[in-house]
XYZ file of C-alpha atoms in Angstrom:
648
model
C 132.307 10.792 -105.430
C 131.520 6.610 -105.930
C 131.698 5.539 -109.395
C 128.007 5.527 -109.432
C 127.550 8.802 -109.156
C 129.782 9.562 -111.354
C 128.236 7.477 -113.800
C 125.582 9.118 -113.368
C 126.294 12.694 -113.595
C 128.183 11.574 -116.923
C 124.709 10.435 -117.973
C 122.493 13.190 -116.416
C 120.855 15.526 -118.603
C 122.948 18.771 -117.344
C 126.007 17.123 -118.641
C 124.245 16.732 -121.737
C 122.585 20.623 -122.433
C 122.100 22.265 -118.683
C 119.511 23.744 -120.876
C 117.387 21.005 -120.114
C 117.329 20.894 -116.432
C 118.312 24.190 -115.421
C 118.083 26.434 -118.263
C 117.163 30.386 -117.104
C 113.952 30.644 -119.144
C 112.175 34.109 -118.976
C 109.537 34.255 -116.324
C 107.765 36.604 -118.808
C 105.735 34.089 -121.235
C 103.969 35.379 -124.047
C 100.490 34.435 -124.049
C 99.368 31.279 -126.102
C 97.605 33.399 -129.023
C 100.591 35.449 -129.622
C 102.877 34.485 -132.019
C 106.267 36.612 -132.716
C 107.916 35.527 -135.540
C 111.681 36.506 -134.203
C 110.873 34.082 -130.947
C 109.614 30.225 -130.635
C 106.263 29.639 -129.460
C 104.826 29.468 -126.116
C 104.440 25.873 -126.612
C 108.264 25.236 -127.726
C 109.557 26.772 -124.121
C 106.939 25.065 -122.083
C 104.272 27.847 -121.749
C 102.587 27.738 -118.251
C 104.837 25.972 -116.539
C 106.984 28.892 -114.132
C 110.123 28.481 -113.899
C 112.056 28.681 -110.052
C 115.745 27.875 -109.033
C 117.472 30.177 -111.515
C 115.084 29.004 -114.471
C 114.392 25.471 -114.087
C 110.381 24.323 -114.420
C 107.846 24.110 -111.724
C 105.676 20.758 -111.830
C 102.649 20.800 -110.089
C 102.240 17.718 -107.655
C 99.878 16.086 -109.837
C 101.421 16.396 -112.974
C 103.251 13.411 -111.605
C 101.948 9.791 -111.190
C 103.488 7.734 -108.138
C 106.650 5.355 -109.526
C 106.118 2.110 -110.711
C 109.690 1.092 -110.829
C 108.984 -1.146 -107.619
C 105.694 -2.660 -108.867
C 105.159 -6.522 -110.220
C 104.096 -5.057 -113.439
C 107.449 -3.689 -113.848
C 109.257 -6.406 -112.299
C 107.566 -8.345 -115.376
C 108.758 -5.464 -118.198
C 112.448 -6.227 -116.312
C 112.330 -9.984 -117.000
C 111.443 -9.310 -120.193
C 114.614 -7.081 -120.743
C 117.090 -8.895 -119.955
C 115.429 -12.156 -122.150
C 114.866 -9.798 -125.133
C 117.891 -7.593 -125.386
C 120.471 -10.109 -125.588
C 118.718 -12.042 -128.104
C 118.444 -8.879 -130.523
C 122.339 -8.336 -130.358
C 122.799 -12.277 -130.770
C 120.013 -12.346 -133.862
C 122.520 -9.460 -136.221
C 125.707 -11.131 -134.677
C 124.785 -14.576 -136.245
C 123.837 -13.295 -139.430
C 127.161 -11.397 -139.949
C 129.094 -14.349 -139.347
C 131.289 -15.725 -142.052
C 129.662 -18.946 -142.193
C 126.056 -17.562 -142.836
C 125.374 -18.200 -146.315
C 124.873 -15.053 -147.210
C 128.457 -13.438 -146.213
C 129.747 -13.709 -149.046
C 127.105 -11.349 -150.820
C 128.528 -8.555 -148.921
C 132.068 -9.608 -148.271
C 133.681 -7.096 -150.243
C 131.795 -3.923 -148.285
C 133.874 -5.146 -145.275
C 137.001 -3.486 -144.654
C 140.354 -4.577 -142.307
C 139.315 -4.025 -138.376
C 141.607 -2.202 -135.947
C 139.550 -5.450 -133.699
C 141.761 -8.720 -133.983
C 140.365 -11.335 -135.913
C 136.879 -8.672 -137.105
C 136.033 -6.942 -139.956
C 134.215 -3.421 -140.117
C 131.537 -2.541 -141.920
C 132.725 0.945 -143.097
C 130.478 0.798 -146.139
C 128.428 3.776 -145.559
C 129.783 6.592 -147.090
C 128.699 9.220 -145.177
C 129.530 7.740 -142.131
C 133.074 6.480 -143.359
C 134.172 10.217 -144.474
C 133.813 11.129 -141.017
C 135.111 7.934 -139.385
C 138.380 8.148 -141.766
C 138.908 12.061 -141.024
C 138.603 11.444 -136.988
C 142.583 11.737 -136.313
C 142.714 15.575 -138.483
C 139.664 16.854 -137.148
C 141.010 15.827 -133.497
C 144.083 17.725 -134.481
C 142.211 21.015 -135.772
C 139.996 20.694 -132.553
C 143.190 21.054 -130.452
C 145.236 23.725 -132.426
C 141.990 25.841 -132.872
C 141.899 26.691 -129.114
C 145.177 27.150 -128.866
C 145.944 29.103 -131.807
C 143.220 31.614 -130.020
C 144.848 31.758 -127.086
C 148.022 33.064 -128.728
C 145.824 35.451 -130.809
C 144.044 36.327 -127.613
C 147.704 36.995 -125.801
C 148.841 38.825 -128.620
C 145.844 41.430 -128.520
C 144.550 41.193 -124.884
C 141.190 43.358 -123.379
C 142.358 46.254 -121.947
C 139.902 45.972 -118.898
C 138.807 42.506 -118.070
C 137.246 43.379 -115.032
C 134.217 45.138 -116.767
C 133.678 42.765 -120.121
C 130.354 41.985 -118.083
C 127.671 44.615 -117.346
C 126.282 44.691 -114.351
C 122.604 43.226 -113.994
C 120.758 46.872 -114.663
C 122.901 47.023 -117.626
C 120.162 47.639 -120.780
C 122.300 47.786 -123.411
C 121.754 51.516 -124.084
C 125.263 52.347 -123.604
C 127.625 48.795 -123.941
C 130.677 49.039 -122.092
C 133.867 49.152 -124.993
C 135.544 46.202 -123.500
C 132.633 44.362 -124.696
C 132.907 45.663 -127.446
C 136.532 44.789 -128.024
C 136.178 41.032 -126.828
C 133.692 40.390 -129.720
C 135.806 42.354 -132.170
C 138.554 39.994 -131.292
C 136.304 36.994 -131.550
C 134.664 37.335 -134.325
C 138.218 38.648 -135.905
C 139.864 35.338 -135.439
C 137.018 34.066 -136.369
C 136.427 35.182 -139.787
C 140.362 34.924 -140.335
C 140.530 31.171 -139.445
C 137.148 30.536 -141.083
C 138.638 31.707 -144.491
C 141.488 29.757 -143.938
C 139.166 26.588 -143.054
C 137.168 27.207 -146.078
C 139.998 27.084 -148.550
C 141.709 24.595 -146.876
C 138.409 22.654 -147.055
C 137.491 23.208 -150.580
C 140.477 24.516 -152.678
C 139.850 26.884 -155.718
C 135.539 26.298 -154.729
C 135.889 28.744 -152.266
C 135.235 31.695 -154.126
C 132.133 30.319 -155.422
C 130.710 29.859 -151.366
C 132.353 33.669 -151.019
C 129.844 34.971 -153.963
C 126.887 32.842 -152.633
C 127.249 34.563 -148.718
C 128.037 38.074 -151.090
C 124.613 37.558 -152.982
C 122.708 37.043 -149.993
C 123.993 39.471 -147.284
C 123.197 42.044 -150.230
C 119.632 40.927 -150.237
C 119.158 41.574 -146.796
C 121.164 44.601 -146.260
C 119.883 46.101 -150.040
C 116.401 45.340 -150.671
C 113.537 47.418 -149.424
C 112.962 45.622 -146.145
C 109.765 44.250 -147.148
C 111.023 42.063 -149.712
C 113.524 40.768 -147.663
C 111.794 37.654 -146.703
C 110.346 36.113 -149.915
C 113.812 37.023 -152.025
C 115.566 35.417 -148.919
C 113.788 31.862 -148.883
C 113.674 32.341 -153.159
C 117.123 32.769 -153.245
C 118.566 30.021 -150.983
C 115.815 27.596 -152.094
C 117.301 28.266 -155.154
C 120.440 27.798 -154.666
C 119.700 24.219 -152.770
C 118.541 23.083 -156.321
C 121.121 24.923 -158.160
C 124.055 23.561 -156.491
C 122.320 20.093 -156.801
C 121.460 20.233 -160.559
C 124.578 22.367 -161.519
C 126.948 19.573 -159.397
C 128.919 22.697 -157.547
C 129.535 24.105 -160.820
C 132.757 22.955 -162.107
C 135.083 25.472 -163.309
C 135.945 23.230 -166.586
C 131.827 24.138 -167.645
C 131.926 27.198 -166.546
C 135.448 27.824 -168.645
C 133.490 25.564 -171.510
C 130.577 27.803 -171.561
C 132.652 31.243 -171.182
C 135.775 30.710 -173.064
C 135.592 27.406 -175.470
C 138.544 28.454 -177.094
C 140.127 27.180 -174.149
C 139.750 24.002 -174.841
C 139.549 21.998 -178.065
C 136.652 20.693 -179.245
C 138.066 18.552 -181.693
C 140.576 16.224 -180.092
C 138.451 14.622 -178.032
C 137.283 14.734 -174.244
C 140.725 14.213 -172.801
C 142.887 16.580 -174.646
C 140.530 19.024 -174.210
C 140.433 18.147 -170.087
C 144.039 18.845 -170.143
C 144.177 22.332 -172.112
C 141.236 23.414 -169.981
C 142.062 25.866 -167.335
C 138.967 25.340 -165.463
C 139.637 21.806 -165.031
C 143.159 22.558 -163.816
C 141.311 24.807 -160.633
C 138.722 21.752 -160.514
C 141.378 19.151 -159.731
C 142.601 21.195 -156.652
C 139.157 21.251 -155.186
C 140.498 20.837 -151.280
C 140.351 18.539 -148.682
C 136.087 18.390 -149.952
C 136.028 18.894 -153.775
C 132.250 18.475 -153.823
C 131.288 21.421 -151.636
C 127.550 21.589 -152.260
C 127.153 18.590 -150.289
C 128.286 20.213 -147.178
C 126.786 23.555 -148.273
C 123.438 23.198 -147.113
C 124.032 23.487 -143.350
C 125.230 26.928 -144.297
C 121.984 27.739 -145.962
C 120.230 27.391 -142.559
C 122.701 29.955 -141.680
C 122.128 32.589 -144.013
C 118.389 32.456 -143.735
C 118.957 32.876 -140.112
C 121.471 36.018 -140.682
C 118.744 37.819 -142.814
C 115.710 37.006 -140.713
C 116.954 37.994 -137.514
C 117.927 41.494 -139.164
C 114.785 41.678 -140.751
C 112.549 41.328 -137.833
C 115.811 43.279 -135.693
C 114.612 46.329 -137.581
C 110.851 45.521 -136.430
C 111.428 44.768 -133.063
C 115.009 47.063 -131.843
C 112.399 49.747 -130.669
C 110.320 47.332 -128.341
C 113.000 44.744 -127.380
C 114.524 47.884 -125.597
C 111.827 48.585 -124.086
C 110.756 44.938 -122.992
C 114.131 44.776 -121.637
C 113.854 47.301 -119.050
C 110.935 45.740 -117.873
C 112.653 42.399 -117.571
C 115.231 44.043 -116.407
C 117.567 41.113 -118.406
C 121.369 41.100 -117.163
C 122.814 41.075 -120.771
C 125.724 38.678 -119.600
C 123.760 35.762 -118.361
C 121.022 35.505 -120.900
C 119.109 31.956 -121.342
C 119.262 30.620 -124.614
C 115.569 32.007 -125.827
C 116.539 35.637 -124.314
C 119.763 35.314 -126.833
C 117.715 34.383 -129.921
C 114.742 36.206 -129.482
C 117.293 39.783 -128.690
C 118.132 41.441 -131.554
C 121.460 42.730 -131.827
C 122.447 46.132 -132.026
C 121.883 47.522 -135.986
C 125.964 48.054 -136.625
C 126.531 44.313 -135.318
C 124.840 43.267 -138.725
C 128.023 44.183 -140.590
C 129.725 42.305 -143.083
C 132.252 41.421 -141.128
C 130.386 39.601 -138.403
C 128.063 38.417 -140.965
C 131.080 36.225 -142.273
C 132.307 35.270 -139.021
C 129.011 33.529 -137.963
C 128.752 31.939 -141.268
C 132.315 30.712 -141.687
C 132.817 29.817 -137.812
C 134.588 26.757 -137.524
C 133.589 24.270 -135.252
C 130.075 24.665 -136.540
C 130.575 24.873 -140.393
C 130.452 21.671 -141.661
C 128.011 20.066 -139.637
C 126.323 22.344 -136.715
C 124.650 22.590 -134.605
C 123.026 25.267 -135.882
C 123.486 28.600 -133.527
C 121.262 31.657 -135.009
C 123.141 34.985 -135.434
C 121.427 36.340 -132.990
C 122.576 33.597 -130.487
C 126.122 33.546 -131.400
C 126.679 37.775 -131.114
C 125.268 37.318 -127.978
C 127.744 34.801 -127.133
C 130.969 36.777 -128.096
C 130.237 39.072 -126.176
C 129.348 37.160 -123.037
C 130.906 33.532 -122.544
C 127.608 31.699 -121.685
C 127.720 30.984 -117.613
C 127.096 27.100 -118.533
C 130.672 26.216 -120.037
C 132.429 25.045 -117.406
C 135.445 22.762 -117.431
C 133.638 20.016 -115.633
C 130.463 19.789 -117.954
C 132.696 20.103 -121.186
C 135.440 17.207 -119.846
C 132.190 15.313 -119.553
C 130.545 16.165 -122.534
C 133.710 15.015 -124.323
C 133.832 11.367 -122.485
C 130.220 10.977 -123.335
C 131.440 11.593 -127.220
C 134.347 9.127 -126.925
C 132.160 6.761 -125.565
C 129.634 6.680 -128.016
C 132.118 6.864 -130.848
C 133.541 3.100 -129.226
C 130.212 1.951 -128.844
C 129.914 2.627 -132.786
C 133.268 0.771 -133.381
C 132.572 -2.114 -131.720
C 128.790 -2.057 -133.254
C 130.773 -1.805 -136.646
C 132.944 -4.307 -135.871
C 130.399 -6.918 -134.952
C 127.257 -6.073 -136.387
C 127.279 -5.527 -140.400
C 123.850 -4.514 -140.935
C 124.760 -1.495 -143.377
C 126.784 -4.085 -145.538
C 123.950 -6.840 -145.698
C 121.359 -4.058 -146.921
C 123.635 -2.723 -149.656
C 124.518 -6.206 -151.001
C 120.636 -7.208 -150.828
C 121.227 -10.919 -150.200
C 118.389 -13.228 -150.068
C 115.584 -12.310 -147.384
C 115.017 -16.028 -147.338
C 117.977 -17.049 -145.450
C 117.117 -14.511 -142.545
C 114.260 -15.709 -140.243
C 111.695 -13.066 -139.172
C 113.393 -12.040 -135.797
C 116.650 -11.613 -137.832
C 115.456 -9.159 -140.431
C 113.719 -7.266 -137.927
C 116.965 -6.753 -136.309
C 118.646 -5.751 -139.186
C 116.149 -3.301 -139.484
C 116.308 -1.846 -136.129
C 120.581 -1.827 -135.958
C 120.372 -0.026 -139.209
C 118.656 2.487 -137.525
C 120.752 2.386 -134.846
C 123.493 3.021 -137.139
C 121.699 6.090 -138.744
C 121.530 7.762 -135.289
C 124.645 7.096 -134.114
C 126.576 8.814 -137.751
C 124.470 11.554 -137.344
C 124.962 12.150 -133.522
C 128.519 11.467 -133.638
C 129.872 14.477 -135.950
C 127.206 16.810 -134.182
C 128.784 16.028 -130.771
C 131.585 15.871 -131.651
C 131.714 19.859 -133.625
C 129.402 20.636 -130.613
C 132.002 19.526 -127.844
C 135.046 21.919 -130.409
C 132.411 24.978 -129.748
C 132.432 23.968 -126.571
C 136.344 24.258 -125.944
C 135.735 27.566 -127.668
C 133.700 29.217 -125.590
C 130.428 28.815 -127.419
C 127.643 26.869 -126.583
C 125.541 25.804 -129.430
C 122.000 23.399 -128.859
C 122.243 19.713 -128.587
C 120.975 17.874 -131.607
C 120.058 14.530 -129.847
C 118.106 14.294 -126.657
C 117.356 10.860 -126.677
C 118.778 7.926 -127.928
C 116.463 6.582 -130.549
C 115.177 3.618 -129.190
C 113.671 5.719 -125.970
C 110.804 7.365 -128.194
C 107.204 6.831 -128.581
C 105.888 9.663 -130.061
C 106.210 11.094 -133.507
C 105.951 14.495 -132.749
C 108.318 14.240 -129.616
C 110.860 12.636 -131.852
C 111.167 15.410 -134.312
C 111.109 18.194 -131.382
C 114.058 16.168 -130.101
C 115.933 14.607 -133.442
C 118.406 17.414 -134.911
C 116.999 19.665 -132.046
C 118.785 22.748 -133.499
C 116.999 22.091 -136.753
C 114.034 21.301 -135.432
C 114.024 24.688 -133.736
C 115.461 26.572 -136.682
C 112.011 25.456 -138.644
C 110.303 26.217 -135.929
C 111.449 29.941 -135.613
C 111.836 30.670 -139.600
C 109.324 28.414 -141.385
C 106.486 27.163 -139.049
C 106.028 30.101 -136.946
C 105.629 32.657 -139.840
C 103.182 30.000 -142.022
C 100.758 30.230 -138.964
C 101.860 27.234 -136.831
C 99.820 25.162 -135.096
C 97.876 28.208 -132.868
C 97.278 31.919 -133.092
C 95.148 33.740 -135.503
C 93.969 32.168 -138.519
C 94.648 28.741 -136.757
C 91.082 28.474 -135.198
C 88.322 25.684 -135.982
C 88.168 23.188 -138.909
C 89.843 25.573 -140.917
C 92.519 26.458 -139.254
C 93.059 22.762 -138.197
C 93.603 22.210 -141.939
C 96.183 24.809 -142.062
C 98.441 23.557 -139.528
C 98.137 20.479 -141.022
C 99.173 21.720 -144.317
C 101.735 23.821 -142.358
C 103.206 20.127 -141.112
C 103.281 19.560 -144.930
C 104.957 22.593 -146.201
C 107.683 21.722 -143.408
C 107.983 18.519 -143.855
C 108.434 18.942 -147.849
C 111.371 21.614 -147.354
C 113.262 19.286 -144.780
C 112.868 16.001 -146.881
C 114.400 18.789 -150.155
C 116.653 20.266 -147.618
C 118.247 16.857 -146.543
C 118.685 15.756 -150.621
C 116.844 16.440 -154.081
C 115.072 13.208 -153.865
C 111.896 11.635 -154.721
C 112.582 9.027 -151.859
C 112.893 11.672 -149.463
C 109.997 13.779 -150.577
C 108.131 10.558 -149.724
C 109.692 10.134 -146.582
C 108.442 13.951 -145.464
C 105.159 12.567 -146.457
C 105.026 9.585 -144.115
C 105.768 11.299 -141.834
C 103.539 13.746 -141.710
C 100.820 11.054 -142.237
C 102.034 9.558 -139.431
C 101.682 12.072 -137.047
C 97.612 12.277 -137.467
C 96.741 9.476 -136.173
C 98.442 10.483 -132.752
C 96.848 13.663 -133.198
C 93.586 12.358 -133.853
C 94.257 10.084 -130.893
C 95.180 12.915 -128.886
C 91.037 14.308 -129.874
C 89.522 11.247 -128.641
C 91.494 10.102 -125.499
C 91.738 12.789 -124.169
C 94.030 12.993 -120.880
C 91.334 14.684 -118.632
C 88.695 12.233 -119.254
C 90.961 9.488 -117.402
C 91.625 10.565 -114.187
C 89.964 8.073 -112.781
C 91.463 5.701 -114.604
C 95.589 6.106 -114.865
C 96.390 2.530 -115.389
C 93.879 1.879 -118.352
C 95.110 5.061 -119.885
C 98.491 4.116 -119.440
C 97.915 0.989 -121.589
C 96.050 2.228 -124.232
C 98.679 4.852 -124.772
C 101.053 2.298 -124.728
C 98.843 0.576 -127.745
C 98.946 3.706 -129.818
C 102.494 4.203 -128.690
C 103.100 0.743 -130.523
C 101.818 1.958 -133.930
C 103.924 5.411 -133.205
C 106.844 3.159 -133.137
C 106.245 1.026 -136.105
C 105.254 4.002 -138.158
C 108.349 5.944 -137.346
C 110.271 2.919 -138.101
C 108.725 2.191 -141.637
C 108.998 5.926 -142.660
C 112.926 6.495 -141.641
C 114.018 3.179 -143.273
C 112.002 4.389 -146.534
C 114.131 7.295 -146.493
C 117.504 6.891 -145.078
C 118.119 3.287 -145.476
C 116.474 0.881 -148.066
C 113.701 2.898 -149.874
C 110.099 1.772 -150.704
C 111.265 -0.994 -152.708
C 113.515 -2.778 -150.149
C 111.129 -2.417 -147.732
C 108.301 -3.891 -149.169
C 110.918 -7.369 -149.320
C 111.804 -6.497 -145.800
C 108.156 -6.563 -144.693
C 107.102 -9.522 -146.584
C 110.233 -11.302 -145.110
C 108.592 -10.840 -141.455
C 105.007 -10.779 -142.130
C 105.124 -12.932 -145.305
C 104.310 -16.178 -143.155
C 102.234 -17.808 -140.399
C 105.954 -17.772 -138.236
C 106.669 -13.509 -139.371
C 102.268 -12.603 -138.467
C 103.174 -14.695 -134.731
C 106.589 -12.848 -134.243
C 105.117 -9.326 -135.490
C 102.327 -10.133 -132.799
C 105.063 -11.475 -130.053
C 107.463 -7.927 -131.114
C 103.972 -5.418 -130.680
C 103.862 -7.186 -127.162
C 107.650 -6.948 -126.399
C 107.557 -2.971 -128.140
C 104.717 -2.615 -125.409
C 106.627 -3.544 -122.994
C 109.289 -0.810 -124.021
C 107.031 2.076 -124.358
C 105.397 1.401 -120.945
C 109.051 1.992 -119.416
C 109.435 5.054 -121.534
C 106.486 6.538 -119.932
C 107.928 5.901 -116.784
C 111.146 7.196 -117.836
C 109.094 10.608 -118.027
C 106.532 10.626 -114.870
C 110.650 10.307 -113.496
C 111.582 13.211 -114.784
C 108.661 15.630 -114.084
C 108.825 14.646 -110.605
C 112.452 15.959 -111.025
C 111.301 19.146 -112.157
C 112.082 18.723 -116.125
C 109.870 18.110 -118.745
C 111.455 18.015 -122.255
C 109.139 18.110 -124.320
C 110.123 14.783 -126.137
């Protein structure tokens, strides 16, 4: 193999999810006006497109426009590349130079480089919990695997040679070996989960233990119809609780129980140090505030009680459905595991705390839904292999240098925390700081996820990518969400949009129903901006976006695709206009609510627009942008003619 192909399987999308180019979708699709709760919708798997080659979509010939790559028009877009791209790294390089005027505004957020002679802007504080806990969590990712293979020599299957059913298997009758290798899973498991939990958060982990308590009672308790509402109630609840109530420390809990056990009288100190709560408080773990990491597990718990919820509405049929598929239990595809309900005494306790507690996938995801992960103790998924997961993990350490060095050189985090003077950066430079800061916000996010992804991984279990695309190779707001947090985005999918209606169906027909899903966009929107943090700035960030998305639905309404068959090129270009306002939109909405808020960037945008220089550079950037989304829209006539369409 030349280096070039092995550059490029590094970078091909198998390497990245084989879901994506050669995942074994069901040939049975449910028809476009049905929509099951307990599976995503036709439209989320790529309804009407039939899948061949073990899975892996059929494109019709002219789904497909001829390449462009050797055309003059892209030959231009190619010149205008390599101008452009250096000049945007140059732009943020200059302005976090020491002599720029402004350095010494934001100085002090710079910390010593492992780089000689550079700085690193480790000012984030998300970010720099992870960055500074790399070397432990690369030991825990090693021991974890190997402290299961002891565990796994120590109790071995009796019969490996039939711990996978042959392909009429229907799961009337599961073999006991299979049996036993989840029973041995999910024991290790739950044991090294508890351990991870108090290791993680000290003397807090009973109040997580109560929380997962509380809840598996509601589903297992409550008459099954209430299950739902007192689910969503519950851990909605317990998003604001935990927020408001600061993880409830034990020294207000022992203040508001037992005040005796603490003087009131000799002031706040004294009675800190007679208080036993505050003695449990001050051994809070490795992460004393546990609420902030808490809400991953949220998704978790919803997911537990809604997939035995709809388990004990669909166990009957699924049977049945699966004889007609005739589905080989041991090599399902990812919707076949999440859509199949598990067998009624797999909803125990016991696994119920193993799924919830499991390691690798705790503190950050990606998020697996119970469904998916029984499925996969049973049956190591047949897309694990050595080869894809030693390139999975290059792919990580590569991105994580490519952050370093981006650190190291680029200090855009710093400069919009200090909030210098706009009026020493020229239009092109804020710009740039705007676009590396979002840069930065994709790469701390996709770094942990890949990273507790490629630990599943070495496990055995094979959880969703969260990032499909890098973030500068989108165009479309509602591609980007389908493809940002990609677990996530699927979670809401399956437990929030699909029951409120969706976007198709019944009660999702006319003006009317229009409205709905609309207002169905909203309702999601409003629980992932509360989800993320209990703040107005995020509420307004759900907003904007979904504002943002009508006008490329509306756009959708009146240029339409069919109408312009005639006419491919013009098309192309006045997508690529719309495309343009996509991208600035997304832009203005994700730096309102990860980055600088409303108020920084209104100085932002009157810093670029705010003269007769920023309106010619905003017009010169819309031109360049253009230039970028036309290549993105090549990037995916590419990949349909390779058989793949993502979706986003």
């Amino acid at each position: 193999m030349s280096l070039l192909q092995y550059v490029q399987k590094l970078y091909s999308l198998d390497t990245l999810d084989p879901r994506f180019t050669a995942s074994a979708k069901s040939s049975a699709t449910p028809s476009k006006s049905q929509i099951d709760p307990a599976k995503p919708t036709p439209e989320e798997n790529g309804a009407g497109l039939k899948p061949r080659n073990g899975g892996q979509k059929t494109i019709t010939s002219n789904e497909a426009s001829p390449p462009l790559w050797n055309t003059a028009e892209f030959y231009l877009y190619y010149l205008v590349f390599l101008i452009c791209v250096p000049l945007m790294f140059k732009a943020v390089y200059d302005v976090s130079k020491p002599s720029h005027p402004n350095f010494s505004k934001y100085a002090k957020l710079l910390s010593p480089g492992w780089i000689p002679g550079r700085q690193v802007d480790n000012s984030d504080d998300q970010y720099s919990t992870f960055r500074d806990n790399v070397p432990y969590m690369a030991i825990v990712l090693i021991l974890h695997p190997l402290l299961r293979k002891v565990f796994e020599a120590i109790y071995p299957l009796k019969d490996q040679s039939s711990s996978r059913p042959p392909s009429n298997e229907l799961g009337t009758s599961p073999y006991a070996s299979t049996d036993t290798r989840m029973t041995r899973r999910v024991t290790f498991d739950l044991y090294f989960g508890l351990a991870f939990l108090c290791a993680l958060n000290g003397f807090s982990a009973p109040k997580v233990l109560i929380i997962l308590y509380i809840n598996y009672s509601l589903a297992t308790q409550l008459p099954r119809n209430y299950v739902p509402a007192a689910t969503y109630i519950f851990n909605i609840g317990i998003l604001f609780a935990n927020e408001f109530g600061r993880g409830y420390p034990y020294s207000e809990i022992a203040g508001l129980l037992l005040p005796w056990s603490g003087s009131r009288t000799t002031g706040a100190d004294v009675k800190a140090m007679k208080n036993w709560g505050s003695f449990l408080d001050a051994y809070g773990g490795l992460v004393p505030r546990w609420e902030i990491l808490f809400k991953i597990t949220i998704l978790r718990l919803i997911s537990f009680n809604m997939d035995y919820v709809w388990s004990l509405d669909r166990g009957a049929a699924s049977l049945v459905e699966h004889k007609k598929k005739q589905l080989d239990l041991s090599n399902l595809s990812e919707r076949d595991r999440v859509a199949t309900p598990a067998r009624h005494q797999d909803y125990s306790f016991r696994n119920y705390l193993a799924y919830i507690l499991y390691s690798p996938l705790y503190l950050a995801g990606p998020i697996l839904t119970f469904n998916d992960y029984i499925s996969q103790v049973k049956y190591t998924p047949r897309s694990i292999t050595r080869t894809r997961t030693t390139l999975y993990g290059i792919r990580f350490f590569i991105c994580l240098l490519s952050m370093e060095l981006i650190l190291h050189y680029i200090y855009a985090v710093a400069i919009f925390k200090a909030q210098p003077d706009w009026k020493a950066y020229s239009p092109f430079q804020l710009s740039m700081l705007g676009y590396f800061n979002l840069h930065i916000i994709w790469l701390k996010l996709l770094l942990p996820w890949r990273f507790f992804r490629f630990w599943a991984l070495l496990d055995g279990i094979d959880p969703p990518e969260n990032m499909v695309r890098c973030m500068s190779d989108n165009y479309s707001a509602l591609a980007f969400w389908r493809g940002w947090h990609r677990s996530f985005n699927r979670w809401i999918v399956r437990y929030i949009y699909v029951p409120l209606g969706g976007s198709g169906g019944p009660g999702t027909r006319g003006k009317w129903g229009k409205l709905r899903a609309g207002l169905n966009f909203l309702v999601v929107f409003t629980f992932v901006a509360l989800w993320h943090d209990i703040q107005l700035r995020l509420v307004m960030w759900g907003w904007l976006i979904s504002l943002f998305v009508l006008p490329e639905v509306l756009a959708g309404f009146l240029f339409p695709k069919r109408k312009w068959q005639n006419h491919k090129t013009v098309y192309r270009w006045i997508c690529g206009v719309g495309a343009v306002g996509n991208v600035l939109m997304m832009m203005v909405a994700n730096l309102v609510g990860f980055a600088i808020g409303l108020d920084g960037l209104k100085g932002l945008v009157y810093g670029i627009v705010g003269s007769y220089s920023g309106v010619v550079f905003f017009v010169t950037a819309c031109a360049v942008l253009f230039v970028g989304v036309q290549v993105m829209f090549e990037t995916r006539e590419q990949e349909l003619r390779q058989g793949i369409k993502l979706k986003c």
